[in-house]
Amino acid sequence: MPKSILLVDDDPETVMIVSEALAGTDFKVVQVRTLAEARSRISQRLPDLLVLDGFLPDGSGVAFIQSLRDRKIDLRVAYLSALWRDEAILGRLTGELGVCRVLHKPLGVSGLRLQIERCFEPEPVEVDEPLEALEPTPEPGRAIPWTPGAPRPPRSAPKPKTPAPPSRKKPLFAPGQPVPELGALEAQRQRLRRDSPDMRARLFDGLSDRVEELRQTLSEASQEERGGDAVLAAMELARRVERTATDIGLLSVAVSAAELRGALEAVEGGHLHLHEVLPALLDPLLLGVHAANPGERAEVADPELHLARVLLIDDEPQSFAAARAAARQRLFAIRCVRSAEEACALARAEPFDLALLRFDLHHEQGGVSAAEQLRAAHPGLPLGFLAEAWSPARRHRAAEIGAVLTAARPLTGDTLSAALRRIASPEGEPRVLLVDDDPNFTRVMTMLLGRVGVAVTAINDPERALGALTETRPDLLIVDALMPRVDGLDLCRAVRTNPAWDELPVVMLTGMSGRDVVVAGLEAGADDVLLKGIDTQELLARVRARIDRSRAARRRADRDARTGLYNRRASAEQLAARVEEARRLRRNLSVALVRLEGPAPVIDAALEPTAQALRGGLRGYDLLGRVGPTTFLATLASTPGDAATRVLRRVIEAVPGQTTDEDGLRLRLGVVCFPEDGGSPEELMRAALERVRER
């Protein structure tokens, strides 16, 4: 006779997995979503097994089990737990509440059937009193009256339990019963993948939804200093993604989810900041899930390394071939779609560095409409336009929508490189430190500056301002003139007396009008003194102008005059920062030296072409510097040494004029990898120099 199982869970994924695991068995599963429905079912007929989630829309699973035990309803219960394993909780469930098995979410199809079957295995019983004195056990199928408001029956004091002799404990497997091996479980999992394509497709859809939910949760967590409850929720989602990906054979996704979960545990423990693990660990997870769908594979130039991800929207498919060829040439990953709707859907599932649209998509200025849809759905995605011909009116319209590039169609490799150089500045997004004791004002300013791509760190306690300067290293300081304890004038004077910040632009805001206030602010060292009621567009323009000038001055101090790359001093500082970042995130960092050899006039003529080839062939956020009269430095983050070697060989081969003659130009390359070849910048530079000399 089939055994009846009442499943109480409102999670469609759990219901689907349980149904699939028990398909073709003698178990009959009835599913309900709420505790109220469960009470109704139990009052009509007692199931052989109750499988109950811990958190339901109308109450707690633990409290429901307690109410069953208080009413002397002896019913086998398996508890579905979405929490981390806790000995205290497990002890209460399996001891006081008599739960026969705790099943930890996310559930695995391959082992779930075995766990359900074990719920029906008899346990050894210690007889402490005559059997006739025991409470009668309701038989399956007998109706149990249920009166929600009835008083609880008196409970007799529990008898002290005598531990069962070891010999009486039922073994996990009976004598002669074969013990399942890992290979057998893997074979079962393989059969699931082969024989249940619909089930795998449904699980994949659920996995995609979980990953998107994880991404959104991490986005919410990043808005807080440590993430709070959102980090805990993200840890649980990562665990569920890991288990589901394992069950349907997406091992790379499972590994990425496990690495992300471990990093989130470090964030929760206070050992890492959330911004240190994103997007380095989230990007591989999102890309892995998207690449697993055969209908959504990216056109990747090199599976081991792509320099950027580009989304192309064009209504003429014949243009896609040229775009893909250009992408392969420059080691980019490119996705080609024909409509704004497809582009928005794809951008929700996969991160992109740039979207390029045909200006007259479907009709004149149709690309502008598509760009507005993309901008509304993904405000931070840089946009560019392609057209066969550009008129002043078209360029003006593209600028109004915020295009970073207007270029000729069809797409070429030079266009891709130019676009990525514009959007992938090594300096990153502009940073502003905002100091004001009014939380409402800082909230509004953060929102306004965020709309134009400025990252704002807002603090309401002026005494924390100097420490925040060191932590955030902003491009601009905005400070209120009048604040309690430390006002803006005193703060500005303190900044100007510190050699590390004496050139930092300072904009002072005040709610008081008058010439005296402006003069006092300028004398204290502010570069601008503005009224808080200033026009929004003027305020944003002044802030942006100050940031641009600050960065331009910094670039002039850090750049090699001949090539425009980082000079020796700045390269050393940047290399130390990249090595420390790689150490913190536990990822690879390839460090390369490119040395020019030959007669002095030949080398001198080749400096600019070599710098241009490196700049055009590598990613915008890779470090490039000139560290000697004939030597260039490059670092490639998250790139193994062999992949970096192949990429750099391809790049330097494009430098013209190379020969094998003693009187000609020769380029030597040395590539090493952190941490295998060295743990410090000095060790890596020495090792790379040795590789150059060996060649």
XYZ file of C-alpha atoms in Angstrom:
695
model
C 0.000 0.000 0.000
C 1.469 3.394 -0.964
C 2.700 5.505 1.922
C 1.263 9.000 2.092
C 3.470 12.086 2.471
C 2.131 15.543 3.270
C 4.599 18.168 2.013
C 4.135 21.633 3.539
C 6.281 24.157 1.646
C 5.599 27.239 -0.479
C 8.877 26.973 -2.446
C 8.181 25.717 -6.026
C 11.766 24.487 -6.409
C 11.506 22.252 -3.342
C 8.153 20.864 -4.500
C 9.609 20.089 -7.923
C 12.690 18.329 -6.502
C 10.654 16.242 -4.024
C 8.206 15.219 -6.745
C 11.024 14.215 -9.094
C 12.939 12.310 -6.410
C 9.883 10.243 -5.434
C 8.508 9.687 -8.936
C 7.973 5.982 -9.657
C 8.065 4.982 -5.966
C 5.358 3.782 -3.577
C 5.085 7.209 -1.998
C 2.020 9.359 -2.638
C 2.826 13.061 -2.151
C 0.248 15.751 -1.393
C 1.555 19.302 -1.251
C 0.101 22.318 0.571
C 1.551 25.826 0.968
C 0.413 26.922 4.446
C 0.045 25.618 7.991
C -3.717 26.241 7.833
C -3.983 23.847 4.888
C -1.790 21.341 6.750
C -4.104 21.462 9.820
C -7.090 20.802 7.592
C -5.426 17.811 5.917
C -4.222 16.294 9.192
C -7.663 16.668 10.765
C -9.139 14.672 7.887
C -6.483 11.987 7.550
C -3.175 11.389 9.282
C -0.334 10.988 6.717
C 2.452 8.466 7.115
C 5.030 11.262 6.970
C 4.862 15.035 7.349
C 7.624 16.932 5.463
C 7.544 20.464 6.819
C 9.458 23.638 5.978
C 10.751 25.752 8.849
C 9.379 29.068 7.571
C 5.903 29.311 6.059
C 3.668 32.264 5.167
C 1.416 31.811 8.203
C 3.810 30.632 10.896
C 6.818 28.678 12.093
C 7.340 25.007 11.326
C 8.904 24.418 14.755
C 5.871 25.887 16.522
C 3.579 23.700 14.412
C 5.495 20.540 15.363
C 5.333 21.617 19.034
C 1.546 21.963 18.770
C 1.332 18.442 17.323
C 3.372 17.027 20.188
C 1.390 18.971 22.784
C -1.792 17.332 21.446
C -0.211 13.880 21.582
C -0.335 13.446 17.811
C 2.358 10.882 17.114
C 3.351 11.563 13.535
C 6.593 11.017 11.663
C 8.042 14.433 10.789
C 10.913 15.390 8.478
C 11.963 19.013 8.908
C 13.207 21.148 5.981
C 15.843 23.585 7.220
C 17.178 26.556 5.270
C 19.443 27.647 8.148
C 23.073 26.774 8.819
C 23.567 23.635 10.854
C 23.183 24.542 14.530
C 23.692 21.899 17.206
C 21.169 23.502 19.593
C 18.421 23.609 16.949
C 19.200 20.091 15.766
C 19.117 18.846 19.351
C 15.677 20.309 19.983
C 14.244 19.024 16.697
C 15.492 15.446 17.012
C 15.170 15.257 20.798
C 12.332 17.247 22.333
C 10.199 17.429 19.171
C 10.895 13.913 17.926
C 11.749 14.836 14.332
C 12.974 11.711 12.544
C 15.186 13.546 10.028
C 16.349 17.104 9.315
C 16.747 17.772 5.581
C 18.963 20.760 4.799
C 18.087 22.975 1.864
C 18.966 23.179 -0.938
C 17.834 19.588 -1.513
C 19.736 17.222 -3.786
C 17.614 14.993 -5.998
C 20.106 12.137 -5.927
C 20.065 11.613 -2.156
C 16.583 12.801 -1.227
C 14.797 9.502 -1.942
C 17.196 7.622 0.341
C 16.627 10.108 3.168
C 12.841 9.857 2.821
C 13.029 6.049 2.891
C 15.087 6.174 6.089
C 12.289 8.121 7.774
C 10.279 4.876 7.754
C 13.013 2.656 9.210
C 12.073 1.370 12.695
C 14.111 2.681 15.581
C 14.966 0.563 18.647
C 12.546 1.289 21.542
C 13.413 1.353 25.204
C 10.412 0.012 27.227
C 10.335 1.946 30.499
C 6.766 0.983 31.550
C 4.058 -1.534 30.598
C 2.863 -1.111 27.036
C -0.764 -0.699 28.102
C 0.193 2.431 30.055
C 1.526 4.162 26.977
C -0.510 6.751 25.077
C -2.309 5.174 22.072
C -0.796 6.069 18.700
C -3.266 7.308 16.063
C -3.398 4.971 13.077
C -2.802 6.358 9.600
C -6.139 7.203 8.062
C -7.940 7.896 11.336
C -9.468 11.350 11.702
C -8.054 13.485 14.507
C -10.369 16.162 15.918
C -8.752 19.589 15.763
C -9.974 22.427 17.940
C -7.680 25.439 17.609
C -8.856 27.092 20.838
C -8.927 24.004 23.043
C -6.708 23.962 26.159
C -3.621 21.821 26.061
C -4.000 18.437 27.818
C -1.874 17.939 30.968
C 1.491 16.392 30.303
C 2.974 13.857 32.647
C 6.527 14.349 33.785
C 8.920 12.661 31.393
C 10.590 9.502 32.582
C 14.376 9.537 32.666
C 15.641 7.697 29.611
C 18.098 4.852 29.851
C 20.639 4.919 27.047
C 20.113 2.093 24.601
C 22.833 -0.577 24.583
C 25.125 -0.151 21.612
C 24.237 -3.610 20.361
C 20.541 -2.713 20.075
C 21.075 0.326 17.870
C 19.899 -0.311 14.327
C 22.839 -0.163 11.897
C 22.719 2.313 9.066
C 22.800 -0.563 6.584
C 21.512 -4.053 7.332
C 23.919 -7.025 7.067
C 24.360 -7.983 3.442
C 22.900 -4.701 2.199
C 25.302 -3.030 -0.270
C 26.592 0.335 0.901
C 26.089 3.023 -1.795
C 29.360 4.339 -3.180
C 30.076 7.770 -4.544
C 30.234 6.307 -8.019
C 26.722 4.933 -7.695
C 25.384 8.291 -6.574
C 27.138 9.997 -9.472
C 25.667 7.418 -11.854
C 22.230 8.208 -10.463
C 22.898 11.885 -11.037
C 24.008 11.181 -14.596
C 20.806 9.232 -15.228
C 18.845 12.205 -13.950
C 20.601 14.475 -16.427
C 20.101 12.063 -19.335
C 16.598 10.754 -18.680
C 14.912 13.907 -17.378
C 15.702 16.769 -19.781
C 12.523 18.604 -18.789
C 13.470 18.319 -15.125
C 16.974 19.607 -15.856
C 15.546 22.498 -17.846
C 13.218 23.413 -14.990
C 16.067 23.188 -12.493
C 18.220 25.370 -14.762
C 15.444 27.969 -14.948
C 15.231 27.899 -11.157
C 19.010 28.193 -10.906
C 18.991 31.255 -13.170
C 16.305 32.844 -11.004
C 18.319 32.113 -7.845
C 21.456 33.635 -9.327
C 19.564 36.772 -10.346
C 18.070 36.952 -6.831
C 21.600 36.562 -5.437
C 22.852 39.381 -7.644
C 20.050 41.687 -6.498
C 20.619 40.768 -2.851
C 24.321 41.572 -3.140
C 23.441 44.861 -4.805
C 21.279 45.718 -1.796
C 24.010 44.589 0.592
C 26.580 46.812 -1.119
C 24.515 49.870 -0.180
C 25.284 49.202 3.485
C 28.671 49.313 5.171
C 28.801 45.602 5.969
C 25.649 44.359 4.298
C 23.741 43.334 7.449
C 20.976 40.799 6.914
C 21.425 40.990 3.148
C 24.832 39.284 3.448
C 23.271 36.405 5.407
C 20.559 36.083 2.761
C 23.205 36.100 0.017
C 25.169 33.362 1.810
C 22.082 31.145 1.868
C 21.307 31.860 -1.789
C 24.897 31.030 -2.773
C 24.612 27.718 -0.912
C 21.406 26.863 -2.773
C 22.967 27.796 -6.106
C 25.969 25.601 -5.316
C 23.807 22.564 -4.547
C 21.462 22.936 -7.536
C 24.369 23.518 -9.925
C 26.046 20.353 -8.635
C 22.902 18.309 -9.184
C 22.512 19.346 -12.823
C 26.204 19.018 -13.605
C 27.306 22.667 -13.787
C 30.449 22.123 -11.744
C 32.119 25.423 -12.700
C 29.021 27.273 -11.487
C 29.024 25.234 -8.278
C 32.690 26.087 -7.650
C 32.049 29.810 -8.301
C 29.103 29.741 -5.883
C 31.201 27.995 -3.225
C 33.996 30.594 -3.595
C 31.471 33.416 -3.335
C 29.880 31.857 -0.247
C 33.299 31.550 1.422
C 34.057 35.192 0.689
C 30.681 36.257 2.088
C 31.434 34.331 5.278
C 34.611 36.404 5.571
C 32.552 39.575 5.016
C 30.085 38.528 7.703
C 32.964 37.804 10.067
C 34.414 41.268 9.489
C 37.558 40.028 7.684
C 36.662 41.495 4.282
C 34.590 44.344 2.905
C 31.883 43.507 0.410
C 33.398 45.733 -2.284
C 36.562 43.603 -2.089
C 34.779 40.481 -3.343
C 32.507 42.062 -5.946
C 32.542 41.773 -8.899
C 35.626 39.520 -8.925
C 33.648 36.551 -7.557
C 30.150 37.384 -8.789
C 31.092 37.883 -12.464
C 32.345 34.273 -12.989
C 29.115 32.961 -11.460
C 26.871 35.081 -13.703
C 28.890 34.275 -16.811
C 28.982 30.565 -15.967
C 25.216 30.324 -15.638
C 24.608 32.261 -18.807
C 27.169 30.248 -20.800
C 25.518 26.986 -19.667
C 22.403 27.794 -21.716
C 23.128 26.575 -25.269
C 20.925 29.310 -26.762
C 22.731 32.109 -24.926
C 26.432 31.502 -25.543
C 28.747 34.464 -25.979
C 31.003 34.949 -28.959
C 34.222 34.850 -26.913
C 37.468 35.553 -28.692
C 39.582 33.561 -26.237
C 38.016 31.262 -23.609
C 40.805 31.979 -21.154
C 40.807 35.748 -21.434
C 38.596 38.404 -22.929
C 39.418 42.039 -22.517
C 35.870 43.385 -22.407
C 32.226 42.390 -22.952
C 30.401 44.309 -25.678
C 26.697 44.247 -26.571
C 25.934 45.143 -30.212
C 22.368 46.096 -31.278
C 21.923 46.136 -35.062
C 18.950 45.171 -37.254
C 21.101 43.876 -40.140
C 22.536 40.428 -39.277
C 25.133 40.665 -42.056
C 26.936 43.278 -39.942
C 27.423 40.723 -37.156
C 30.150 38.830 -39.038
C 32.354 41.929 -39.277
C 31.727 42.742 -35.607
C 32.666 39.226 -34.506
C 35.820 39.301 -36.602
C 36.814 42.626 -35.019
C 36.116 41.212 -31.560
C 38.243 38.132 -32.178
C 41.065 40.315 -33.439
C 41.108 42.384 -30.216
C 40.234 39.533 -27.789
C 36.783 40.861 -26.890
C 33.607 38.956 -26.105
C 30.689 40.276 -28.148
C 26.961 39.541 -28.154
C 24.855 40.537 -31.152
C 21.093 41.156 -30.952
C 18.531 42.824 -33.216
C 16.243 44.754 -30.844
C 16.177 46.820 -27.669
C 14.002 44.193 -25.970
C 16.572 41.462 -26.601
C 19.350 43.761 -25.416
C 17.563 44.618 -22.153
C 16.867 40.957 -21.429
C 20.478 39.983 -22.128
C 21.899 42.846 -20.062
C 19.834 41.650 -17.101
C 21.511 38.249 -17.245
C 25.097 39.147 -18.185
C 27.356 42.079 -17.280
C 28.623 44.217 -20.159
C 31.282 46.913 -20.357
C 29.720 48.708 -23.325
C 26.605 48.698 -25.536
C 26.961 49.806 -29.165
C 23.765 50.652 -31.091
C 23.074 51.374 -34.718
C 21.909 54.987 -34.751
C 19.134 54.391 -37.306
C 18.013 51.066 -35.836
C 14.797 50.073 -37.704
C 14.219 53.750 -38.557
C 15.864 57.182 -38.287
C 17.001 57.729 -34.659
C 15.596 54.300 -33.739
C 18.866 53.625 -31.947
C 18.218 56.608 -29.697
C 14.901 55.114 -28.558
C 16.616 51.780 -27.929
C 19.362 53.551 -25.981
C 16.778 55.242 -23.782
C 15.259 51.839 -22.964
C 18.699 50.435 -22.105
C 19.612 53.500 -20.041
C 16.356 53.224 -18.059
C 16.954 49.525 -17.312
C 20.740 49.759 -16.796
C 21.753 53.324 -15.853
C 25.446 52.532 -15.463
C 25.952 50.844 -18.849
C 28.071 53.045 -21.204
C 26.487 53.555 -24.646
C 27.922 54.255 -28.081
C 26.439 54.699 -31.569
C 27.457 53.460 -35.011
C 26.329 54.973 -38.329
C 27.378 54.996 -41.979
C 27.342 58.797 -41.937
C 27.413 61.335 -39.124
C 25.829 64.779 -39.400
C 26.228 67.504 -36.742
C 22.571 66.987 -35.753
C 23.138 63.262 -35.247
C 26.258 63.813 -33.122
C 24.393 66.397 -31.039
C 21.522 63.941 -30.436
C 23.958 61.181 -29.455
C 25.684 63.516 -27.008
C 22.334 64.393 -25.425
C 21.677 60.734 -24.639
C 25.128 60.456 -23.029
C 27.037 58.490 -25.685
C 30.705 57.867 -24.947
C 31.446 57.182 -28.617
C 30.156 57.944 -32.117
C 31.886 55.867 -34.787
C 31.573 54.567 -38.325
C 29.638 51.447 -39.159
C 30.512 48.561 -39.541
C 32.346 47.959 -36.297
C 36.144 47.625 -36.433
C 38.832 46.579 -33.975
C 40.162 50.155 -33.752
C 36.676 51.365 -32.786
C 36.431 48.761 -30.004
C 39.827 49.706 -28.588
C 39.014 53.420 -28.697
C 35.700 52.859 -26.929
C 37.193 50.736 -24.168
C 39.979 53.246 -23.533
C 37.340 55.900 -22.903
C 35.197 53.900 -20.481
C 37.828 51.865 -18.653
C 40.009 54.516 -17.088
C 42.485 53.013 -14.587
C 41.436 55.736 -12.150
C 37.931 54.261 -11.857
C 34.809 56.281 -11.203
C 35.169 59.759 -9.629
C 35.113 59.720 -5.820
C 33.726 62.474 -3.580
C 33.831 62.743 0.205
C 30.766 64.676 1.437
C 30.807 66.021 5.010
C 27.586 67.554 6.354
C 25.758 67.129 9.666
C 22.354 67.058 7.897
C 21.513 63.431 6.879
C 18.722 64.572 4.556
C 21.066 66.845 2.630
C 23.758 64.155 2.263
C 21.129 61.687 1.051
C 19.912 64.064 -1.672
C 23.457 64.986 -2.752
C 24.456 61.323 -2.922
C 21.519 60.641 -5.204
C 22.230 63.628 -7.473
C 25.948 62.886 -7.855
C 25.283 59.172 -8.316
C 23.164 59.943 -11.378
C 26.208 61.386 -13.148
C 28.517 58.517 -12.215
C 30.163 59.955 -9.086
C 30.737 57.637 -6.113
C 29.923 59.484 -2.874
C 31.066 58.663 0.644
C 28.829 60.694 2.976
C 29.541 61.211 6.671
C 27.493 63.268 9.132
C 30.126 63.461 11.872
C 32.795 66.058 10.953
C 35.229 64.589 13.492
C 35.513 61.499 11.234
C 36.389 63.526 8.141
C 40.206 63.359 8.309
C 40.139 59.597 8.847
C 37.704 59.202 5.965
C 40.078 61.075 3.672
C 42.743 58.424 4.203
C 40.268 55.568 3.759
C 38.523 56.809 0.596
C 41.245 58.924 -1.109
C 38.646 61.114 -2.869
C 39.042 63.286 -5.954
C 37.030 66.085 -4.283
C 35.982 67.127 -0.776
C 32.585 68.796 -0.321
C 32.076 70.218 3.160
C 29.412 72.253 4.947
C 30.709 75.572 6.281
C 28.874 75.486 9.630
C 28.725 72.245 11.644
C 28.798 71.400 15.369
C 32.146 70.719 17.113
C 34.256 70.987 13.928
C 33.019 73.416 11.297
C 33.906 73.406 7.626
C 36.374 76.289 7.929
C 38.468 74.472 10.540
C 38.296 71.242 8.542
C 39.456 73.013 5.395
C 42.438 74.559 7.239
C 43.396 71.113 8.599
C 43.327 69.645 5.092
C 45.510 72.410 3.684
C 48.173 71.948 6.400
C 48.512 68.222 5.572
C 51.037 67.671 2.732
C 49.108 64.608 1.567
C 45.962 66.667 0.888
C 47.174 70.190 0.230
C 46.253 69.887 -3.489
C 42.873 68.194 -2.964
C 40.035 70.330 -4.427
C 37.598 71.517 -1.742
C 34.104 72.853 -2.411
C 32.473 74.515 0.585
C 28.666 74.740 0.821
C 26.840 77.216 3.009
C 23.259 78.154 3.732
C 24.254 81.764 4.440
C 24.637 84.346 1.700
C 27.007 87.290 1.818
C 30.478 88.361 0.808
C 32.014 87.683 4.254
C 31.097 83.981 4.147
C 32.664 83.539 0.694
C 35.851 85.368 1.717
C 36.180 83.307 4.915
C 35.830 80.060 2.965
C 38.391 81.051 0.348
C 40.851 82.204 3.025
C 40.470 78.842 4.786
C 41.618 77.139 1.573
C 38.388 76.236 -0.281
C 38.514 76.317 -4.088
C 34.826 77.207 -4.351
C 32.175 78.492 -1.913
C 28.601 77.825 -3.066
C 25.152 78.455 -1.659
C 23.173 75.317 -0.858
C 20.311 76.711 -2.908
C 22.432 76.798 -6.079
C 20.915 75.470 -9.300
C 21.401 71.699 -9.503
C 22.901 71.722 -13.005
C 25.398 74.431 -12.033
C 26.400 72.529 -8.902
C 26.976 69.307 -10.856
C 28.951 71.168 -13.529
C 31.224 72.797 -10.926
C 31.804 69.493 -9.132
C 32.638 67.706 -12.370
C 34.978 70.468 -13.494
C 36.900 70.346 -10.206
C 37.229 66.548 -10.442
C 38.402 66.658 -14.066
C 41.055 69.281 -13.304
C 42.247 67.362 -10.266
C 42.620 64.180 -12.239
C 44.324 65.926 -15.126
C 46.916 67.391 -12.755
C 47.435 63.999 -11.134
C 47.870 62.334 -14.525
C 50.502 64.905 -15.546
C 52.476 64.145 -12.393
C 52.166 60.366 -12.850
C 52.694 60.080 -16.607
C 55.741 59.557 -18.770
C 55.992 62.573 -21.051
C 57.117 60.543 -24.064
C 54.563 57.670 -24.079
C 51.706 58.872 -21.858
C 51.955 55.700 -19.734
C 52.637 55.644 -15.998
C 56.170 56.759 -15.135
C 58.537 54.710 -12.982
C 57.369 56.112 -9.631
C 53.674 55.791 -10.394
C 54.195 52.298 -11.853
C 55.834 51.146 -8.633
C 52.934 52.511 -6.562
C 50.355 50.948 -8.861
C 52.138 47.584 -8.937
C 52.229 47.448 -5.136
C 48.504 48.180 -5.019
C 47.713 45.503 -7.654
C 49.770 42.866 -5.806
C 48.046 43.678 -2.514
C 44.632 43.481 -4.196
C 45.486 40.090 -5.724
C 46.646 38.843 -2.323
C 43.457 40.018 -0.620
C 41.148 38.520 -3.250
C 43.293 35.375 -3.656
C 43.506 35.614 -7.418
C 46.204 35.457 -10.086
C 48.116 38.506 -11.246
C 50.472 38.259 -14.223
C 53.356 40.750 -14.316
C 55.266 41.299 -17.554
C 58.286 43.272 -18.712
C 58.769 44.190 -22.388
C 62.298 45.321 -23.280
C 63.325 46.983 -26.536
C 66.776 46.100 -27.885
C 68.737 47.451 -30.832
C 70.587 50.624 -31.819
C 69.562 53.734 -29.882
C 67.908 55.504 -32.865
C 65.857 52.379 -33.628
C 64.696 52.054 -30.008
C 63.872 55.742 -29.830
C 61.666 55.488 -32.913
C 59.894 52.417 -31.535
C 58.917 53.812 -28.117
C 55.617 55.392 -29.170
C 54.513 52.482 -31.431
C 55.222 49.993 -28.640
C 53.263 52.044 -26.100
C 50.418 52.386 -28.604
C 50.338 48.629 -29.254
C 50.223 47.840 -25.536
C 47.534 50.432 -24.885
C 45.386 49.196 -27.760
C 45.824 45.486 -27.082
C 45.228 45.293 -23.336
C 42.260 46.092 -21.140
C 41.688 49.624 -19.951
C 42.119 48.632 -16.303
C 45.385 46.704 -16.843
C 48.451 48.525 -15.536
C 50.811 49.903 -18.199
C 53.965 51.844 -17.414
C 57.393 52.804 -18.691
C 59.795 51.744 -15.941
C 63.078 52.321 -17.778
C 64.443 54.001 -20.891
C 63.776 50.823 -22.925
C 61.465 48.797 -20.639
C 57.685 48.664 -20.291
C 55.666 47.093 -17.442
C 52.245 45.476 -17.795
C 50.027 43.620 -15.318
C 46.989 41.481 -16.187
C 44.589 40.803 -13.311
C 42.897 37.405 -12.864
C 44.987 36.002 -15.715
C 47.245 32.913 -15.534
C 50.800 33.330 -16.740
C 50.466 31.184 -19.885
C 47.369 33.084 -21.043
C 49.079 36.423 -20.355
C 52.107 35.290 -22.359
C 49.975 34.423 -25.389
C 48.134 37.732 -25.247
C 51.287 39.818 -24.880
C 53.102 37.958 -27.640
C 50.208 38.727 -29.953
C 50.298 42.397 -28.893
C 54.030 42.991 -29.339
C 54.047 41.186 -32.693
C 52.002 44.147 -33.960
C 54.891 46.563 -33.279
C 56.359 47.419 -36.703
C 60.017 47.222 -37.704
C 61.067 44.105 -35.761
C 63.889 41.968 -37.169
C 66.361 39.389 -35.951
C 69.342 41.432 -37.122
C 71.711 42.986 -34.624
C 71.077 46.382 -36.214
C 67.287 46.007 -36.088
C 64.569 46.252 -33.447
C 64.065 43.274 -31.115
C 61.411 42.968 -28.371
C 62.001 40.625 -25.434
C 59.194 39.484 -23.131
C 59.308 38.144 -19.585
C 56.096 37.071 -17.804
C 55.710 35.893 -14.192
C 52.660 35.232 -12.045
C 51.680 36.096 -8.494
C 51.909 34.230 -6.156
C 53.824 31.369 -7.833
C 56.846 33.433 -8.898
C 56.942 35.947 -6.068
C 54.928 37.391 -3.207
C 56.047 41.026 -3.389
C 56.443 43.629 -6.170
C 60.221 43.470 -5.847
C 60.332 39.671 -6.166
C 58.033 39.737 -9.182
C 60.053 42.440 -10.939
C 63.302 40.514 -10.367
C 61.752 37.286 -11.641
C 60.324 39.016 -14.738
C 63.727 40.586 -15.463
C 65.362 37.144 -15.258
C 62.822 35.810 -17.791
C 63.678 38.678 -20.142
C 67.406 37.892 -19.898
C 66.810 34.183 -20.545
C 65.244 34.806 -23.950
